[in-house]
Coordinates of C-alpha atoms in Angstrom, one line a residue:
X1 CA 121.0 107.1 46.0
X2 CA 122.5 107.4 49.6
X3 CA 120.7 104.8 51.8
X4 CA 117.2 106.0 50.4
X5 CA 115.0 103.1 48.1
X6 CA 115.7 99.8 48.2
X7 CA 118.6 99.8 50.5
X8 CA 116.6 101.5 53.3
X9 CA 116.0 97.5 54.8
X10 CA 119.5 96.6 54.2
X11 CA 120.7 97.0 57.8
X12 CA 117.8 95.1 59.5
X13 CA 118.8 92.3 56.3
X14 CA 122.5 92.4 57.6
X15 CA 121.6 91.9 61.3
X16 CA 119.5 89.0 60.0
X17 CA 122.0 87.5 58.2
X18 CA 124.9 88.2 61.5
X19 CA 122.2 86.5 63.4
X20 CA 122.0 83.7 61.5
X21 CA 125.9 82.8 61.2
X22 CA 125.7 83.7 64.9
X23 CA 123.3 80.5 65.5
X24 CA 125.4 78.5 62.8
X25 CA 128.4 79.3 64.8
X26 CA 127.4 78.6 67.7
X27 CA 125.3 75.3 66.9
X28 CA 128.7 74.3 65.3
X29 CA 130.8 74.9 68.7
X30 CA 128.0 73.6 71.0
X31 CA 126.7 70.5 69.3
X32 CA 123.9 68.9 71.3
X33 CA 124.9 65.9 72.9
X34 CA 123.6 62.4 70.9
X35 CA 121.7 60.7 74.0
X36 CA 120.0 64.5 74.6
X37 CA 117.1 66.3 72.6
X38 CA 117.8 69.9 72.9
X39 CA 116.4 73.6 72.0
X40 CA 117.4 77.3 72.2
X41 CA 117.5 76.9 76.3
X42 CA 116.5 73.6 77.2
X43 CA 118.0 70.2 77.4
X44 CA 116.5 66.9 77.8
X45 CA 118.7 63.7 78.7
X46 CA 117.3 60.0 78.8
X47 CA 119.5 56.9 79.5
X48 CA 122.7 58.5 80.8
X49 CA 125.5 57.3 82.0
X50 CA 126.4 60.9 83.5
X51 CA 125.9 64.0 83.1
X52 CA 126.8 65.2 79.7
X53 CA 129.4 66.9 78.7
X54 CA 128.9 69.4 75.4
X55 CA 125.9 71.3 76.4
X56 CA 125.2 74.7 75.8
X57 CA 127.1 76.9 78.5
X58 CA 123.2 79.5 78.5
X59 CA 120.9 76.7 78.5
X60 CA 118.5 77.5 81.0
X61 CA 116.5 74.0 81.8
X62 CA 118.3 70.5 82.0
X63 CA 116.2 67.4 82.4
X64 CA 118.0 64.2 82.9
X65 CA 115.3 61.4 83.0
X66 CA 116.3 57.4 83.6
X67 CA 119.7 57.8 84.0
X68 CA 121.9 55.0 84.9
X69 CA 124.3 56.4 87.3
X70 CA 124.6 56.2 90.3
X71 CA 126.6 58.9 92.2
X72 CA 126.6 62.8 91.2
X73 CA 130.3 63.8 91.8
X74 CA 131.0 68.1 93.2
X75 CA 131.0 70.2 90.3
X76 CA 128.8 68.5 87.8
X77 CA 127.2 71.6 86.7
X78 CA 130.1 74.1 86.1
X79 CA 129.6 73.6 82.7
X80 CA 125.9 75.0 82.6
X81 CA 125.6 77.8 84.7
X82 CA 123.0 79.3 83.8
X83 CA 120.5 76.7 84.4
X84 CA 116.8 77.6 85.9
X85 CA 115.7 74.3 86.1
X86 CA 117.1 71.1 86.6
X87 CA 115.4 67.8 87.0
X88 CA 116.2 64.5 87.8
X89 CA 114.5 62.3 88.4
X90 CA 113.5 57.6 87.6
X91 CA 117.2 57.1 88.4
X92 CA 119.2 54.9 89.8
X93 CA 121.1 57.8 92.0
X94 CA 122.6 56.6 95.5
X95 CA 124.5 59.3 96.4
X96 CA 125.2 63.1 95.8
X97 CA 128.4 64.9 97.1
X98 CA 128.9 67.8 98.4
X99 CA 129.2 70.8 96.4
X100 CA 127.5 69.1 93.3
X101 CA 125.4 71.7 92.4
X102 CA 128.2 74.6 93.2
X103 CA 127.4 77.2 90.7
X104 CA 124.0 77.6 90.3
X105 CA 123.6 80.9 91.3
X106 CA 120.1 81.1 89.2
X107 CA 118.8 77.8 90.2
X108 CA 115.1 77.8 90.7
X109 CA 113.7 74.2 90.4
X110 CA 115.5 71.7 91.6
X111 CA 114.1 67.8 91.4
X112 CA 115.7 65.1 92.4
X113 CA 112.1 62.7 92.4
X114 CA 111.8 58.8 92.5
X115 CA 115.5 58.3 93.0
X116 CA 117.3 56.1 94.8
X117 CA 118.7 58.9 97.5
X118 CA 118.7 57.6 101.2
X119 CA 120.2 60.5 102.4
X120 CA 121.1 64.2 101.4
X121 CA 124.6 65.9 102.4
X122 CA 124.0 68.6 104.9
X123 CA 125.2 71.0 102.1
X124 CA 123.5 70.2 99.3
X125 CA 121.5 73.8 98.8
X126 CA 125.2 75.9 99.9
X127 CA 125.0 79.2 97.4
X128 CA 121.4 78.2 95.6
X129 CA 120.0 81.3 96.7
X130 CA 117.5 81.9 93.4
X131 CA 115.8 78.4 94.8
X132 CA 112.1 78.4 95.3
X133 CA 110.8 74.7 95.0
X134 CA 112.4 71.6 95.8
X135 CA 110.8 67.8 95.0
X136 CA 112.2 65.0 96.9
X137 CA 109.0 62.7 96.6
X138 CA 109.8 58.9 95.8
X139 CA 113.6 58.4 97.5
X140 CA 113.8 55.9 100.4
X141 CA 115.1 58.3 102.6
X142 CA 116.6 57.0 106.0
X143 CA 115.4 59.6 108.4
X144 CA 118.1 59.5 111.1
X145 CA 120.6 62.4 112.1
X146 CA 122.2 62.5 108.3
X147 CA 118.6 64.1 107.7
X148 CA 118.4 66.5 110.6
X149 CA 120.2 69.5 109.2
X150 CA 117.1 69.0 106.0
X151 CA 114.3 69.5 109.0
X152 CA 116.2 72.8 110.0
X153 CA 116.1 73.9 106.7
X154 CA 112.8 73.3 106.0
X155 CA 111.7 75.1 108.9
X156 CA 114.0 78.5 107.6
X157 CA 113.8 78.0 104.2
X158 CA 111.3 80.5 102.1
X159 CA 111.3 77.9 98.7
X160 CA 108.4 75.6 98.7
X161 CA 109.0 71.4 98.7
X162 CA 107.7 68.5 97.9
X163 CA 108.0 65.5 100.1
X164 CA 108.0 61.9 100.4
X165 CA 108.4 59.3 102.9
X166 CA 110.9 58.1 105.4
X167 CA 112.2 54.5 105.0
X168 CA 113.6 53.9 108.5
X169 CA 114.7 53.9 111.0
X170 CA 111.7 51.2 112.2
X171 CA 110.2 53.7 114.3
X172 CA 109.9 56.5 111.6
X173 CA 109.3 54.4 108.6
X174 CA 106.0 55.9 106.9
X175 CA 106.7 59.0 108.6
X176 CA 106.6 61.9 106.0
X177 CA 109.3 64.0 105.7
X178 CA 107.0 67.2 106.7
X179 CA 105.7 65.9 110.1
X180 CA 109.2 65.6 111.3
X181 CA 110.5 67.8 114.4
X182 CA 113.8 68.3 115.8
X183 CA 113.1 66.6 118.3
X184 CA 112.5 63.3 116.4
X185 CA 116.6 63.3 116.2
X186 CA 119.1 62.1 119.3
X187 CA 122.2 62.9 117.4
X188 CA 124.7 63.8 119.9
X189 CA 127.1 60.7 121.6
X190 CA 129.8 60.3 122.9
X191 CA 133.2 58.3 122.8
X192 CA 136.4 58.1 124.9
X193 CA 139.5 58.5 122.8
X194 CA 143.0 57.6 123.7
X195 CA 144.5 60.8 124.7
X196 CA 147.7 59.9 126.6
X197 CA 149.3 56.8 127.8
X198 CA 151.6 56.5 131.3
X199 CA 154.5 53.9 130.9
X200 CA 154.0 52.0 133.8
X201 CA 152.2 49.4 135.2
X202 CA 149.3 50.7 138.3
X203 CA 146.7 48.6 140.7
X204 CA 144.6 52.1 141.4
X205 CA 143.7 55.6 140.6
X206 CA 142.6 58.4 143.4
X207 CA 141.4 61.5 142.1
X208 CA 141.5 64.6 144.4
X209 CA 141.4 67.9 145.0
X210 CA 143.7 70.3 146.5
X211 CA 144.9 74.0 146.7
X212 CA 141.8 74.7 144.1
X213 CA 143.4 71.8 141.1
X214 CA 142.7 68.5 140.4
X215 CA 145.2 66.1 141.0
X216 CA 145.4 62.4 140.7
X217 CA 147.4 59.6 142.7
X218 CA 148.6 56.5 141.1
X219 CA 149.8 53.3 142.7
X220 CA 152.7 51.7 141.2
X221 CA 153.4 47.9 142.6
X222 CA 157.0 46.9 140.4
X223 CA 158.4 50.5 141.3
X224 CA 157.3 50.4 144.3
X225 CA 155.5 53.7 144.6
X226 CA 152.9 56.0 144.7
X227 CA 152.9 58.9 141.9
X228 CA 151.1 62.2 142.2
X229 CA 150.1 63.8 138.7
X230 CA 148.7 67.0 137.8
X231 CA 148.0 68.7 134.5
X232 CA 150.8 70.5 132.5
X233 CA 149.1 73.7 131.6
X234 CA 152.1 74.6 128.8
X235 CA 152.1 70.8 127.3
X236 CA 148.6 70.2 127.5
X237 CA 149.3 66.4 128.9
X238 CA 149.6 65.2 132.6
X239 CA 153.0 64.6 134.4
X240 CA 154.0 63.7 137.7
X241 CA 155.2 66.0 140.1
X242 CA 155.8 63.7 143.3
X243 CA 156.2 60.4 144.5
X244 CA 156.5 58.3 147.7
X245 CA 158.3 55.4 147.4
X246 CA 157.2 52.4 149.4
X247 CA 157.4 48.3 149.1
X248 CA 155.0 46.5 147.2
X249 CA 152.4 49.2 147.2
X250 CA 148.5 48.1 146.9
X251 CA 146.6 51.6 147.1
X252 CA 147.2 55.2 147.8
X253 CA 144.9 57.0 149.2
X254 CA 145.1 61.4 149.3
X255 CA 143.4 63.0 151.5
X256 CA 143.0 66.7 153.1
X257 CA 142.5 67.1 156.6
X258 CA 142.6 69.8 158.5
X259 CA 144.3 71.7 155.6
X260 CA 147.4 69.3 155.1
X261 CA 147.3 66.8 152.1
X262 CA 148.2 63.3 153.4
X263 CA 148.7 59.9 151.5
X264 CA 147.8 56.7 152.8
X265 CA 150.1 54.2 151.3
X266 CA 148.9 50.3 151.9
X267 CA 151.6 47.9 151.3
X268 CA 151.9 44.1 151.3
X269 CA 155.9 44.5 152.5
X270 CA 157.2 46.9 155.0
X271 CA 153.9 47.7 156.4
X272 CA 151.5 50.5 155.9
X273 CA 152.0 54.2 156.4
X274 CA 150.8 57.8 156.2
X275 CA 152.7 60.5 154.9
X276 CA 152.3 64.5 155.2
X277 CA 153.0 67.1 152.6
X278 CA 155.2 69.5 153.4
X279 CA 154.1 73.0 152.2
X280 CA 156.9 74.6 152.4
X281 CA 159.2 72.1 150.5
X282 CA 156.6 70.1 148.8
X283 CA 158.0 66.9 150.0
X284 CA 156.5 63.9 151.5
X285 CA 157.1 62.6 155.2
X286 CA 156.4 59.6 156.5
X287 CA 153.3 60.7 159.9
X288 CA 153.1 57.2 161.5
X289 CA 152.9 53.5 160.5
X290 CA 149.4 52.5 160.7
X291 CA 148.2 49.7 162.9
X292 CA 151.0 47.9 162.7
X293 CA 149.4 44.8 165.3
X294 CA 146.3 45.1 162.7
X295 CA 146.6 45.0 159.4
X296 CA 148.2 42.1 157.3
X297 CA 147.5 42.3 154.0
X298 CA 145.5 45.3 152.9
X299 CA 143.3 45.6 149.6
X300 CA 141.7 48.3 149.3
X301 CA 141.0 51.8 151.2
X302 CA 138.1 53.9 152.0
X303 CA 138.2 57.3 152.8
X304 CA 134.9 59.5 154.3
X305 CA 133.9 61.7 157.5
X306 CA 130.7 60.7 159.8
X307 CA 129.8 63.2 162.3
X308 CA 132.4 65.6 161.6
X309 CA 135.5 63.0 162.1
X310 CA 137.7 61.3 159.2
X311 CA 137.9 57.4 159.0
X312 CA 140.0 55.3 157.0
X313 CA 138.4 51.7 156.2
X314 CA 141.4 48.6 155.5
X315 CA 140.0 45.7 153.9
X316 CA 141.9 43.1 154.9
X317 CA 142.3 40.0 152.6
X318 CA 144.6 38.0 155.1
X319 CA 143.4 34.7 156.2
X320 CA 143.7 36.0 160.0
X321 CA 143.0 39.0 159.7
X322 CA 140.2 41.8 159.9
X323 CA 138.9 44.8 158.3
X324 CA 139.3 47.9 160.2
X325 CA 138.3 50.8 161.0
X326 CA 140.9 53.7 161.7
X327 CA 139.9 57.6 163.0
X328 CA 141.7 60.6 162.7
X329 CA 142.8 61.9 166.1
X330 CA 144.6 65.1 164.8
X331 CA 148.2 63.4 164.8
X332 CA 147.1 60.3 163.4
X333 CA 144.7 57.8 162.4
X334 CA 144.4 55.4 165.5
X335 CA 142.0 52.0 165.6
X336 CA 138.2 52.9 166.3
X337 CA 136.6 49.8 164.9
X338 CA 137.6 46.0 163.8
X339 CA 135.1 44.9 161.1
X340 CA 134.6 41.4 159.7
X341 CA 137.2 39.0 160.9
X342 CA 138.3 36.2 158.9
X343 CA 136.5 36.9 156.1
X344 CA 139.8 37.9 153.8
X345 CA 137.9 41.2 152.7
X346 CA 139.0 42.5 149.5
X347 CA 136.7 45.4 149.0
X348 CA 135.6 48.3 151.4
X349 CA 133.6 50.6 149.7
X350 CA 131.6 53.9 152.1
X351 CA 128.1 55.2 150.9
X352 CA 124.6 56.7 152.1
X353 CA 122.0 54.7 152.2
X354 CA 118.4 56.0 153.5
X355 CA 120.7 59.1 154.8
X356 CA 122.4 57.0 157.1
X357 CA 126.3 56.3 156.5
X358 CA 126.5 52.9 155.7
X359 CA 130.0 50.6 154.4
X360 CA 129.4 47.4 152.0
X361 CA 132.5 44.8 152.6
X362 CA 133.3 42.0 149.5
X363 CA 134.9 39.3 150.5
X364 CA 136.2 36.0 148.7
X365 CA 134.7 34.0 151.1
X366 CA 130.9 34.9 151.6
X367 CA 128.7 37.4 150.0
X368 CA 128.9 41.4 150.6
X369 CA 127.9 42.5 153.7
X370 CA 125.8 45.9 154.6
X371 CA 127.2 48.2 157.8
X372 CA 125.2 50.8 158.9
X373 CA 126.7 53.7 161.3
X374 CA 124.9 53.7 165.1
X375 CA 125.2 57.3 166.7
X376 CA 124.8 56.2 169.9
X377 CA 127.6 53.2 169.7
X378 CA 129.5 55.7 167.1
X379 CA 130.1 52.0 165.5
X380 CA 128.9 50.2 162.3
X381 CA 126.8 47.8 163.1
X382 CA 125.6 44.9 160.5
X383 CA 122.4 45.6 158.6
X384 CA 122.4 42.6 156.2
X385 CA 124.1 41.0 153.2
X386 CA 123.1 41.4 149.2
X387 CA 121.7 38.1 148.6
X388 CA 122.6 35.6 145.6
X389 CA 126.0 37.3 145.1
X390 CA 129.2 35.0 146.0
X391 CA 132.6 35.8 145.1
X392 CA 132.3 39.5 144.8
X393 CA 135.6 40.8 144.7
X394 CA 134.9 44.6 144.7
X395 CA 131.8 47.1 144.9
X396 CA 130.9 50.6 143.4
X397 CA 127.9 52.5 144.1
X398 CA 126.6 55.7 142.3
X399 CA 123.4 58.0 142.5
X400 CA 120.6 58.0 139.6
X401 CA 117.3 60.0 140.4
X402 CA 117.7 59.9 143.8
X403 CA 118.0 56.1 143.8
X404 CA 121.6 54.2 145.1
X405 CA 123.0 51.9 143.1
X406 CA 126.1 49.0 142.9
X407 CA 128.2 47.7 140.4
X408 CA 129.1 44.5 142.4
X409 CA 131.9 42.4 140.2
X410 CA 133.2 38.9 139.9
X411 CA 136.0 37.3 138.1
X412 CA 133.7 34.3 137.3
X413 CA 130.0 34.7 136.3
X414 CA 127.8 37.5 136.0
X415 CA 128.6 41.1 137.6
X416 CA 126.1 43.0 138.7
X417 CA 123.7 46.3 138.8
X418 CA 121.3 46.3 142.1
X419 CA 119.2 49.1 143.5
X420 CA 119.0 49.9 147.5
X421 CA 115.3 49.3 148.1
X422 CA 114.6 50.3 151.8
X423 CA 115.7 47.2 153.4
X424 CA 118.0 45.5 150.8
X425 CA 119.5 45.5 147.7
X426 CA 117.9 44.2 144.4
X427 CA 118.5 42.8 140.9
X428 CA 118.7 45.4 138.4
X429 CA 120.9 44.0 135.4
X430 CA 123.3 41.3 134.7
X431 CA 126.6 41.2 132.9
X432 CA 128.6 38.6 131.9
X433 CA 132.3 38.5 133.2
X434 CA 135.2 36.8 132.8
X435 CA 138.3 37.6 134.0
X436 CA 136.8 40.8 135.5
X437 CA 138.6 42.7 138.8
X438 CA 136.7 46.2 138.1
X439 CA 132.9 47.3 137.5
X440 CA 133.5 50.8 138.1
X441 CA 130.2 53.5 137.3
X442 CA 131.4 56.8 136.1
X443 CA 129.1 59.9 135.9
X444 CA 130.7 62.6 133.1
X445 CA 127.9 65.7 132.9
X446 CA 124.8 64.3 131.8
X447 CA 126.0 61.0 130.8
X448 CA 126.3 57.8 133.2
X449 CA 128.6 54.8 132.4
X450 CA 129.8 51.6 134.0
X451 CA 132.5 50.2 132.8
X452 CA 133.3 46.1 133.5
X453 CA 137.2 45.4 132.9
X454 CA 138.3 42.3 131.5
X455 CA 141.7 40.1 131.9
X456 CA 141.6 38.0 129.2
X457 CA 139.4 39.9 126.3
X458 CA 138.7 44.3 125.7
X459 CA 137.2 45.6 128.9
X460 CA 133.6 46.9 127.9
X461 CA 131.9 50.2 128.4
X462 CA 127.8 50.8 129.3
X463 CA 126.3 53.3 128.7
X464 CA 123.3 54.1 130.9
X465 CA 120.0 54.5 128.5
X466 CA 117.4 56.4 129.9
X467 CA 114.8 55.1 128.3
X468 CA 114.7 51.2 129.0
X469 CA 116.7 52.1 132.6
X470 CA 119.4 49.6 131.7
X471 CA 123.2 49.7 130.7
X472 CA 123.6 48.7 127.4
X473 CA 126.8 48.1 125.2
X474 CA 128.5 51.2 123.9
X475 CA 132.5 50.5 123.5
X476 CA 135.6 48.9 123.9
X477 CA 138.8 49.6 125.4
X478 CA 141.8 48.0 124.6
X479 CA 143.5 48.4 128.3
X480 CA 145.6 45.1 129.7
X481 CA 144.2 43.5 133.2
X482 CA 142.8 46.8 133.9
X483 CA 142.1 47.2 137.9
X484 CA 140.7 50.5 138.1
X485 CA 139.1 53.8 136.5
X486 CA 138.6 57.0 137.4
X487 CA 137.2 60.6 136.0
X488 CA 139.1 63.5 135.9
X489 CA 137.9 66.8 134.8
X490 CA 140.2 69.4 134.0
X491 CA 140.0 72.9 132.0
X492 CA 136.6 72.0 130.9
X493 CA 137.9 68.6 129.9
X494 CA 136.9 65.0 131.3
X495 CA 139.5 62.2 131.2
X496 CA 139.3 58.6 132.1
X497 CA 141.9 57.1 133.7
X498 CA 142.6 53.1 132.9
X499 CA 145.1 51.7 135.4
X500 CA 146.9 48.7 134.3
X501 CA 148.3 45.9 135.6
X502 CA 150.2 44.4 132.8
X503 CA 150.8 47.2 130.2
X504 CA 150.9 51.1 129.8
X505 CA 148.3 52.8 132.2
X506 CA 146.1 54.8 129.7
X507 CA 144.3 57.8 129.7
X508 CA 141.2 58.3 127.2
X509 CA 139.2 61.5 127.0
X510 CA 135.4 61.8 127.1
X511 CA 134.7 63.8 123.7
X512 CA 131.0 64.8 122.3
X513 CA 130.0 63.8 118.8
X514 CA 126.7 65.8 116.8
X515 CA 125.8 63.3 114.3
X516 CA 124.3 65.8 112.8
X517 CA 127.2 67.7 111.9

């Protein structure tokens, strides 16, 4: 009979039967998980304690409803990957690493509602390129720069979403998810890392420039010297490449005038002295001793030009003595002006004030004074003191909006930020100090620290907020008796020099942080 009569249906009863022991087969290799209900494509989980293992590689919907874990682990779908849809959702969820859904390369629907989820890793959606909704209603979502890269998304993304609520921060809590703007988000900060540290003990660092570079004097008291460094382009680190040896050193000062690099180096022994660079050799010479008859115990140094001629300021901290007032006379510096006697000045420090070229003295034994330069006298006269200040053993100013600044410090009580007001200086910000022999302000780019050193405890770094117009606590460096800091920029690099007077000098560099990233 062939395949005529009654066996014409027998193929379409084979296939049938193949079918069939194809379903058995495979509902005896992929056995639906006991806590799940499942169908030909779909999969629903309740009460978990994970995601389960067992379920049909070419199910194409997964619901995992009231589960009781908490974190969802990378990978936790390679064993379904053909899933469409995948909800879940009334959970306890916390947390969901990155790469957790890696694999779903025909996700549509995606819902992670009324979970537990305060933030999102920034790759959560990474290869779900089939997506087209998202529902992230009901988490307490903390809305701060972990969230950021979600608000880019959203604004690229061509999938529809569902969204809740932010839970904080205090000033976007209530805020929905879809009225945030990137501009909602301040995610980039800084820090200052230790980069490099200088075995030796210092009392200050000069930053300077010369032949086009960047270089940076150092004094040394216990060796006795002054140490030029500059920046070691094949070992990426600084290193010294010159040194004047002296006796009992206090502060270096470089300087180029005229074209020729010279070093003021103030000693307490031995007296003080200027030395010249010699170009052709590269060495140091010793110009002239400076004002021999004047200075007794020097402190500190000032370097500036008024009226097209350099001046050198001495504070003198010597019972008998006086601050003064040296001007370059193209051989040397010879004395123009004696400031201040018996006052044992320990601070000199040269700014602008008003336009006018103006020097603030600290002394131990009254409060700082104000000098302001008279053309016709070609003298600094006194303009007044900062009031309410006693004990101020050093000052720094810096610019901010067109507005002049100090950073007045004192080993015992509070150090201070005052503004120049026309006539006088005024209260701006206290700080508590003890133990404290530097307040130094720093400007790096767009950013504007002061940073208060500390003898006893980790000296502590401001950063200036724009908002409330005050300093305010941003970190700690671990630097011993540190008696000055300087900034550095080199290669498209900032550094902070920390000279120290009982440990390694260190030097930290400035880095920039996204948040976000």
């Amino acid at each position: 009979m062939g395949l005529g009569g009654p066996w014409a249906c027998a193929p379409l009863f084979v296939l049938l039967l193949v079918a069939a022991g194809g379903e058995r087969h495979r509902a005896s290799r992929w056995k639906c998980p006991i806590i799940c209900s499942c169908t030909q494509d779909n999969a629903l989980c309740d009460r978990t304690d994970g995601v389960p293992r067992g379920l049909p590689p070419d199910i194409t919907s997964l619901s995992l409803v009231r589960s009781r874990f908490t974190e969802l682990r990378e990978g936790s779908f390679l064993q379904t990957p053909s899933l469409q849809l995948l909800l879940f959702t009334s959970s306890t969820l916390g947390l969901i690493r990155d790469d957790a859904f890696v694999g779903l390369l025909h996700l549509e629907y995606l819902s992670l509602a009324h979970n537990q989820l305060e933030t999102l890793p920034r790759h959560l959606f990474r290869g779900l390129d089939a997506l087209t909704h998202v529902d992230l209603r009901g988490n307490p979502f903390h809305c701060d720069c972990r969230i950021k890269w979600l608000v880019e998304w959203l604004s690229s993304t061509n999938a529809s979403a569902e969204l809740g609520e932010c839970q904080g921060p205090g000033e976007l809590n209530g805020t929905r998810l879809s009225q945030l703007h990137l501009q909602d988000f301040d995610c980039i900060t800084t820090a200052l890392v230790l980069f490099q540290s200088l075995p030796f003990q210092a009392l200050s660092v000069e930053p300077f420039w010369y032949q086009g570079e960047q270089h940076v004097a150092i004094t040394q008291p216990f060796a006795g010297r002054c140490s030029l460094l500059e920046w070691d382009h094949l070992d990426g680190a600084f290193r010294a490449y010159a040194s004047i040896n002296g006796s009992s050193p206090v502060a270096c000062k470089p300087l180029v005038v005229e074209g020729r690099l010279l070093v003021v180096l103030a000693q307490l022994a031995g007296g003080s002295h200027v030395w010249r660079r010699e170009e052709a050799s590269g060495r140091f010479v010793r110009l002239q001793e400076l004002g021999p008859q004047r200075i007794r115990k020097p402190n500190a140094l000032a370097s500036f030009r008024v009226d097209g001629d350099w001046f050198l300021a001495v504070a003198d901290s010597s019972k008998a003595g006086a601050t003064t007032l040296f001007r370059w006379g193209g051989r040397g510096f010879y004395a123009h002006q004696a400031l201040h006697a018996w006052h044992r000045d320990t601070h000199v420090e040269f700014l602008e004030l008003a336009g006018r070229p103006s020097l603030i003295l600290a002394s131990s034994s009254q409060r700082p004074v104000v000098y302001q330069w008279s053309r016709p006298s070609r003298a600094f006269l006194r303009h007044t003191d900062i009031p309410d200040m006693d004990d101020v053993y050093a000052v720094k100013h810096f610019r901010l909006r067109g507005d002049v600044y100090v950073c007045l410090t004192r080993f015992i009580g509070d150090s201070k930020v005052m503004r120049w007001e026309g006539s006088m200086f005024r209260d701006v910000q206290h700080m508590p100090s003890r133990g404290s022999m530097v307040f130094q302000p720093l400007g790096i780019g767009s950013h504007r620290y002061a940073v208060l050193g500390n003898d006893y405890s980790f000296s502590q770094v401001y950063r200036y907020d724009t908002r409330s117009g005050l300093f305010v606590r941003f970190q700690e460096l671990n630097t011993q008796a540190p008696r000055s800091f300087a900034h550095l920029a080199v290669h498209q690099r900032d550094f902070i020099f920390a000279a120290s007077f009982k440990g390694d000098t260190q030097i930290y560099r400035h880095i920039t942080i996204d948040l976000s990233a």
